[in-house]
């Protein structure tokens, strides 16, 4: 096996993707974002990883990343750039300034020439303008001597108790190998469910809990044991104080139901697809949101806590979120599930190591 590979995480947020790479044995050198609370969480949970609050569209940021990398080679770049600009500019205006952050990732790969890279985005990008944006991204990287493919992956296939889907671009230097996406480790009938993930956590029926508390019972499932690890303090498990009307409304939604199941006259303020959605304890959760209070616990009449959502995202219990509750919700909801990152990190490591073994 090769020595530890070095990676940097662009648009890292709190570092869900790089947490997966860290667990896969990578050195995470630098995490770049412009959201300071998310960077504070990144710093707390990525020992040795340097957080950098900077504008990725500026060359000075590229130079700073190189400096913070301490002379180490940057073997892998992982990134989750926003793609809102593309929906406005279209394929003919790919280089429009509104796309500067996505273009910065392409430029970063061009300058640093990593062995491989991962770019993740929303599934809708694959079909935007009949796939022309996706095809232009593929074309540009291929012109830079990278073998690159893209695929929509479902997090539940990799042990995450959530049906979150992400579009993943995987690029590998052409003289190293070709992209090979990780095979699913679970089939739909074996998916980790909401109940599998969070049924051991205190109900918070009688009190709202605190930022640091104790587990009230032993783990019930293998997933819960995995998430707890050696952690003996329960972090970020704090309930939300709802009005009685909201509690009463939630109580009328059956497990796995939504606003369509409410009696006439109830929940009239929210009528859209995800409104008043109660999780089904026997299925993975829907995609975790960023705290808009549309999703509810499968059993208790409240929104999930930060820790419950973190479990559903596959963050281990010793991954601590900092900032206000609103900021923490955003960090969890915007993150790539670490177990999906772990699968991708291992896939890339295998490609690079196979190439190295072939040359020895």
Coordinates of C-alpha atoms in Angstrom, one line a residue:
X1 CA 0.0 0.0 0.0
X2 CA 1.1 3.5 -0.7
X3 CA 1.9 5.9 2.1
X4 CA -1.0 8.1 3.2
X5 CA -2.4 10.3 0.5
X6 CA -2.8 14.0 1.0
X7 CA -6.0 15.8 0.1
X8 CA -7.6 19.2 0.3
X9 CA -11.3 19.9 0.7
X10 CA -12.7 22.8 -1.3
X11 CA -16.1 24.3 -0.2
X12 CA -15.7 21.9 2.7
X13 CA -18.5 23.2 5.0
X14 CA -18.2 21.3 8.3
X15 CA -16.2 18.6 6.4
X16 CA -18.5 15.6 5.9
X17 CA -16.8 14.5 2.7
X18 CA -13.3 15.0 4.1
X19 CA -14.3 13.2 7.3
X20 CA -14.9 10.1 5.1
X21 CA -11.5 10.5 3.5
X22 CA -9.9 11.0 6.9
X23 CA -11.5 7.7 8.0
X24 CA -10.2 6.1 4.8
X25 CA -6.7 6.9 5.8
X26 CA -6.0 10.2 4.1
X27 CA -4.2 13.2 5.4
X28 CA -6.6 16.1 5.1
X29 CA -4.3 19.1 4.9
X30 CA -6.6 22.1 4.3
X31 CA -10.3 22.8 4.2
X32 CA -11.5 25.9 2.4
X33 CA -14.8 27.7 2.8
X34 CA -16.2 31.1 3.5
X35 CA -18.5 30.1 6.3
X36 CA -16.7 30.6 9.6
X37 CA -19.0 28.6 11.9
X38 CA -18.7 25.6 9.5
X39 CA -14.9 26.0 9.5
X40 CA -14.9 26.1 13.3
X41 CA -16.6 22.7 13.2
X42 CA -14.1 21.5 10.6
X43 CA -11.2 22.5 12.7
X44 CA -12.5 20.8 15.8
X45 CA -13.1 17.5 14.0
X46 CA -10.2 17.3 11.5
X47 CA -7.0 17.0 13.6
X48 CA -4.2 18.5 11.7
X49 CA -6.4 19.9 9.0
X50 CA -6.1 23.7 8.6
X51 CA -9.3 25.7 8.0
X52 CA -9.0 28.5 5.6
X53 CA -11.7 31.2 5.2
X54 CA -11.0 32.5 1.7
X55 CA -12.4 33.3 -1.8
X56 CA -11.6 30.4 -4.1
X57 CA -11.9 32.6 -7.2
X58 CA -8.7 34.4 -6.3
X59 CA -5.2 33.3 -7.2
X60 CA -4.0 34.4 -3.8
X61 CA -6.1 31.7 -2.2
X62 CA -4.4 29.1 -4.4
X63 CA -1.1 30.3 -3.2
X64 CA -2.2 30.2 0.4
X65 CA -3.4 26.6 0.1
X66 CA 0.0 25.6 -1.2
X67 CA 1.6 27.4 1.7
X68 CA -0.7 25.8 4.3
X69 CA 0.0 22.4 2.7
X70 CA 3.5 22.7 4.1
X71 CA 5.3 21.6 1.0
X72 CA 3.4 18.3 0.9
X73 CA 2.1 17.1 -2.4
X74 CA -1.6 17.5 -3.0
X75 CA -2.6 14.0 -4.2
X76 CA -6.3 14.3 -4.2
X77 CA -8.7 17.3 -4.4
X78 CA -12.3 16.9 -3.2
X79 CA -14.8 19.7 -3.7
X80 CA -18.5 20.5 -3.6
X81 CA -18.8 23.8 -5.5
X82 CA -22.2 25.5 -5.9
X83 CA -23.6 25.3 -9.4
X84 CA -26.4 27.9 -9.2
X85 CA -24.7 30.1 -11.9
X86 CA -25.0 27.4 -14.5
X87 CA -28.8 27.3 -14.2
X88 CA -28.8 31.0 -15.2
X89 CA -26.1 31.2 -17.8
X90 CA -26.4 28.0 -19.8
X91 CA -23.8 26.1 -21.7
X92 CA -22.8 28.9 -24.0
X93 CA -21.8 31.1 -21.1
X94 CA -19.9 28.4 -19.2
X95 CA -17.1 31.0 -18.3
X96 CA -19.6 33.6 -17.0
X97 CA -18.4 35.2 -13.8
X98 CA -21.4 33.7 -12.0
X99 CA -19.8 30.3 -12.4
X100 CA -16.5 31.5 -11.0
X101 CA -16.5 29.1 -8.0
X102 CA -17.0 26.0 -10.2
X103 CA -14.4 27.3 -12.6
X104 CA -12.1 27.8 -9.6
X105 CA -12.1 24.0 -9.0
X106 CA -11.2 23.3 -12.6
X107 CA -8.4 25.8 -12.3
X108 CA -7.2 24.3 -9.0
X109 CA -7.0 20.9 -10.6
X110 CA -5.1 22.4 -13.6
X111 CA -2.6 24.1 -11.4
X112 CA -2.0 21.4 -8.8
X113 CA -2.3 18.4 -11.1
X114 CA -3.5 16.0 -8.3
X115 CA -3.5 12.2 -9.0
X116 CA -7.3 12.2 -8.7
X117 CA -10.2 14.4 -7.7
X118 CA -13.9 14.2 -6.6
X119 CA -16.5 16.8 -7.3
X120 CA -19.9 16.4 -5.9
X121 CA -23.1 18.2 -6.7
X122 CA -26.9 17.9 -6.9
X123 CA -28.3 15.2 -9.2
X124 CA -30.1 17.8 -11.3
X125 CA -26.9 19.1 -12.7
X126 CA -26.6 15.9 -14.8
X127 CA -29.6 16.8 -16.9
X128 CA -29.3 20.6 -16.8
X129 CA -29.6 22.0 -20.4
X130 CA -30.0 18.4 -21.6
X131 CA -26.7 17.4 -20.0
X132 CA -24.6 20.1 -21.9
X133 CA -23.2 21.5 -18.6
X134 CA -22.1 18.1 -17.5
X135 CA -20.6 17.3 -20.9
X136 CA -18.6 20.5 -20.9
X137 CA -17.2 19.7 -17.5
X138 CA -16.2 16.2 -18.7
X139 CA -14.7 17.8 -21.9
X140 CA -12.5 20.3 -20.0
X141 CA -11.0 17.7 -17.6
X142 CA -10.3 15.3 -20.4
X143 CA -8.5 18.0 -22.3
X144 CA -6.3 18.3 -19.1
X145 CA -5.3 14.7 -19.4
X146 CA -7.7 13.2 -16.9
X147 CA -9.9 10.2 -17.3
X148 CA -13.2 11.3 -15.8
X149 CA -16.7 9.9 -15.4
X150 CA -19.8 10.9 -13.4
X151 CA -22.5 8.9 -11.7
X152 CA -25.4 9.6 -9.4
X153 CA -24.8 7.7 -6.1
X154 CA -27.4 7.0 -3.4
X155 CA -25.9 7.3 0.1
X156 CA -28.1 4.5 1.4
X157 CA -26.2 2.0 -0.8
X158 CA -23.1 2.7 1.3
X159 CA -24.6 2.3 4.8
X160 CA -26.0 5.8 5.3
X161 CA -29.6 5.7 6.8
X162 CA -30.7 8.3 4.2
X163 CA -31.8 8.1 0.6
X164 CA -29.7 11.2 -0.3
X165 CA -28.5 11.2 -3.9
X166 CA -25.5 13.1 -5.2
X167 CA -23.9 13.5 -8.6
X168 CA -20.2 12.5 -8.3
X169 CA -17.5 13.4 -10.8
X170 CA -14.4 11.2 -10.4
X171 CA -11.3 12.1 -12.3
X172 CA -8.0 10.2 -12.4
X173 CA -4.8 11.2 -14.2
X174 CA -4.8 9.3 -17.5
X175 CA -1.4 7.7 -16.8
X176 CA -2.6 6.4 -13.4
X177 CA -5.9 4.7 -14.3
X178 CA -9.6 5.1 -14.9
X179 CA -12.4 6.1 -12.5
X180 CA -14.0 3.2 -10.7
X181 CA -17.0 4.0 -8.5
X182 CA -17.4 2.1 -5.3
X183 CA -19.8 -0.8 -5.4
X184 CA -22.9 -0.6 -3.1
X185 CA -22.4 -2.5 0.1
X186 CA -26.2 -2.8 0.9
X187 CA -29.2 -3.6 -1.2
X188 CA -32.5 -1.7 -0.6
X189 CA -34.0 -4.5 1.6
X190 CA -31.0 -4.2 3.9
X191 CA -30.8 -0.4 4.1
X192 CA -30.1 1.1 7.5
X193 CA -33.4 2.6 8.8
X194 CA -34.2 5.6 10.9
X195 CA -35.0 3.3 13.8
X196 CA -31.7 1.5 13.3
X197 CA -29.9 4.9 13.5
X198 CA -31.5 6.8 16.3
X199 CA -33.8 4.7 18.4
X200 CA -31.2 4.6 21.3
X201 CA -31.2 8.4 21.7
X202 CA -33.2 10.0 24.6
X203 CA -36.7 11.0 23.6
X204 CA -36.5 14.5 25.1
X205 CA -40.2 14.2 25.9
X206 CA -39.8 15.6 29.4
X207 CA -36.9 18.1 28.8
X208 CA -35.0 19.6 25.9
X209 CA -31.7 18.1 26.8
X210 CA -28.3 19.9 26.6
X211 CA -25.3 20.3 24.4
X212 CA -23.5 17.6 26.5
X213 CA -25.5 14.8 28.1
X214 CA -25.5 11.1 28.7
X215 CA -26.9 8.2 26.8
X216 CA -30.0 6.8 28.4
X217 CA -29.6 3.2 27.2
X218 CA -27.3 0.9 25.5
X219 CA -27.0 0.8 21.6
X220 CA -29.5 -1.5 20.0
X221 CA -28.1 -2.0 16.5
X222 CA -24.7 -2.4 14.9
X223 CA -25.1 1.0 13.3
X224 CA -25.6 2.6 16.7
X225 CA -22.5 0.9 18.0
X226 CA -20.6 2.1 15.0
X227 CA -21.7 5.7 15.5
X228 CA -21.0 5.7 19.2
X229 CA -17.5 4.2 18.9
X230 CA -15.7 5.0 22.1
X231 CA -17.8 8.1 22.8
X232 CA -19.4 8.3 26.2
X233 CA -20.7 11.8 26.1
X234 CA -23.8 12.6 23.9
X235 CA -23.2 15.9 22.1
X236 CA -25.7 18.2 20.2
X237 CA -28.8 16.3 21.3
X238 CA -31.0 19.3 22.1
X239 CA -34.7 19.4 21.4
X240 CA -36.7 22.3 19.9
X241 CA -39.4 24.1 21.8
X242 CA -42.5 23.9 19.7
X243 CA -45.8 25.6 20.2
X244 CA -48.7 23.4 21.3
X245 CA -50.3 23.9 17.9
X246 CA -47.3 22.6 16.1
X247 CA -47.1 19.6 18.5
X248 CA -50.7 18.9 18.0
X249 CA -50.4 19.1 14.2
X250 CA -47.3 16.8 14.2
X251 CA -49.2 14.3 16.3
X252 CA -51.9 13.9 13.6
X253 CA -49.3 12.9 10.9
X254 CA -48.9 9.1 10.8
X255 CA -45.5 7.5 10.6
X256 CA -44.2 8.0 7.0
X257 CA -46.9 10.5 6.2
X258 CA -47.0 14.2 5.4
X259 CA -49.4 17.2 5.1
X260 CA -51.7 15.2 2.8
X261 CA -52.6 13.0 5.9
X262 CA -53.7 16.0 8.0
X263 CA -57.4 16.6 8.7
X264 CA -59.0 19.5 6.9
X265 CA -58.1 22.8 8.5
X266 CA -54.8 21.6 10.0
X267 CA -51.4 22.6 8.8
X268 CA -52.7 25.0 6.3
X269 CA -49.6 27.2 6.5
X270 CA -47.5 24.6 4.8
X271 CA -48.6 22.8 1.7
X272 CA -45.7 21.6 -0.4
X273 CA -44.1 18.2 -1.1
X274 CA -41.9 18.0 2.1
X275 CA -44.3 19.8 4.5
X276 CA -45.2 18.1 7.7
X277 CA -43.2 14.9 6.8
X278 CA -42.8 12.4 9.5
X279 CA -40.0 9.9 9.0
X280 CA -40.8 6.2 8.7
X281 CA -38.8 4.4 11.3
X282 CA -38.6 1.3 9.2
X283 CA -37.0 3.1 6.2
X284 CA -34.0 5.4 5.7
X285 CA -34.8 9.1 6.1
X286 CA -35.4 11.4 3.2
X287 CA -32.7 13.9 2.4
X288 CA -31.8 15.8 5.5
X289 CA -32.7 19.5 5.1
X290 CA -30.9 22.5 6.6
X291 CA -33.3 23.2 9.4
X292 CA -36.6 24.4 7.7
X293 CA -38.6 22.3 10.2
X294 CA -40.4 20.3 7.6
X295 CA -39.3 16.8 8.8
X296 CA -40.3 15.2 12.1
X297 CA -39.1 12.3 14.3
X298 CA -40.7 9.0 13.3
X299 CA -42.1 8.5 16.9
X300 CA -41.8 11.8 18.9
X301 CA -43.8 14.9 18.1
X302 CA -40.8 17.2 17.3
X303 CA -38.2 18.0 14.7
X304 CA -35.0 15.9 14.9
X305 CA -32.1 17.2 17.0
X306 CA -28.7 18.0 15.5
X307 CA -27.4 14.7 16.7
X308 CA -30.3 12.7 15.2
X309 CA -29.8 14.4 11.9
X310 CA -26.0 13.9 12.2
X311 CA -26.7 10.1 12.8
X312 CA -28.9 10.0 9.7
X313 CA -26.0 11.6 7.8
X314 CA -23.6 9.0 9.2
X315 CA -21.6 11.5 11.3
X316 CA -20.2 9.6 14.3
X317 CA -21.2 10.8 17.8
X318 CA -17.7 12.2 18.5
X319 CA -18.1 14.6 15.6
X320 CA -19.1 17.8 17.5
X321 CA -20.9 20.7 15.8
X322 CA -20.4 24.2 17.0
X323 CA -22.1 27.5 16.4
X324 CA -25.8 28.5 16.8
X325 CA -28.4 25.9 16.4
X326 CA -29.4 27.4 13.0
X327 CA -25.7 27.3 11.9
X328 CA -25.4 23.7 13.1
X329 CA -28.5 22.7 11.2
X330 CA -27.1 24.2 8.1
X331 CA -23.8 22.4 8.5
X332 CA -25.4 19.0 8.9
X333 CA -27.9 19.5 6.1
X334 CA -25.3 20.7 3.6
X335 CA -22.8 18.0 4.3
X336 CA -21.9 15.0 2.2
X337 CA -22.5 11.9 4.4
X338 CA -19.1 10.7 5.7
X339 CA -19.8 7.1 4.9
X340 CA -20.3 8.0 1.3
X341 CA -17.0 9.9 1.5
X342 CA -15.4 6.9 3.0
X343 CA -16.5 4.7 0.1
X344 CA -15.2 7.3 -2.5
X345 CA -11.9 7.7 -0.6
X346 CA -11.3 4.0 -0.6
X347 CA -12.2 3.7 -4.3
X348 CA -9.6 6.4 -5.3
X349 CA -7.0 4.9 -3.0
X350 CA -7.4 1.5 -4.7
X351 CA -7.0 3.0 -8.1
X352 CA -3.8 4.9 -7.1
X353 CA -2.3 1.9 -5.3
X354 CA -3.0 -0.5 -8.2
X355 CA -1.2 1.9 -10.5
X356 CA 1.8 2.1 -8.1
X357 CA 1.9 -1.7 -7.7
X358 CA 1.8 -2.1 -11.4
X359 CA 4.9 0.1 -11.8
X360 CA 6.9 -1.6 -9.1

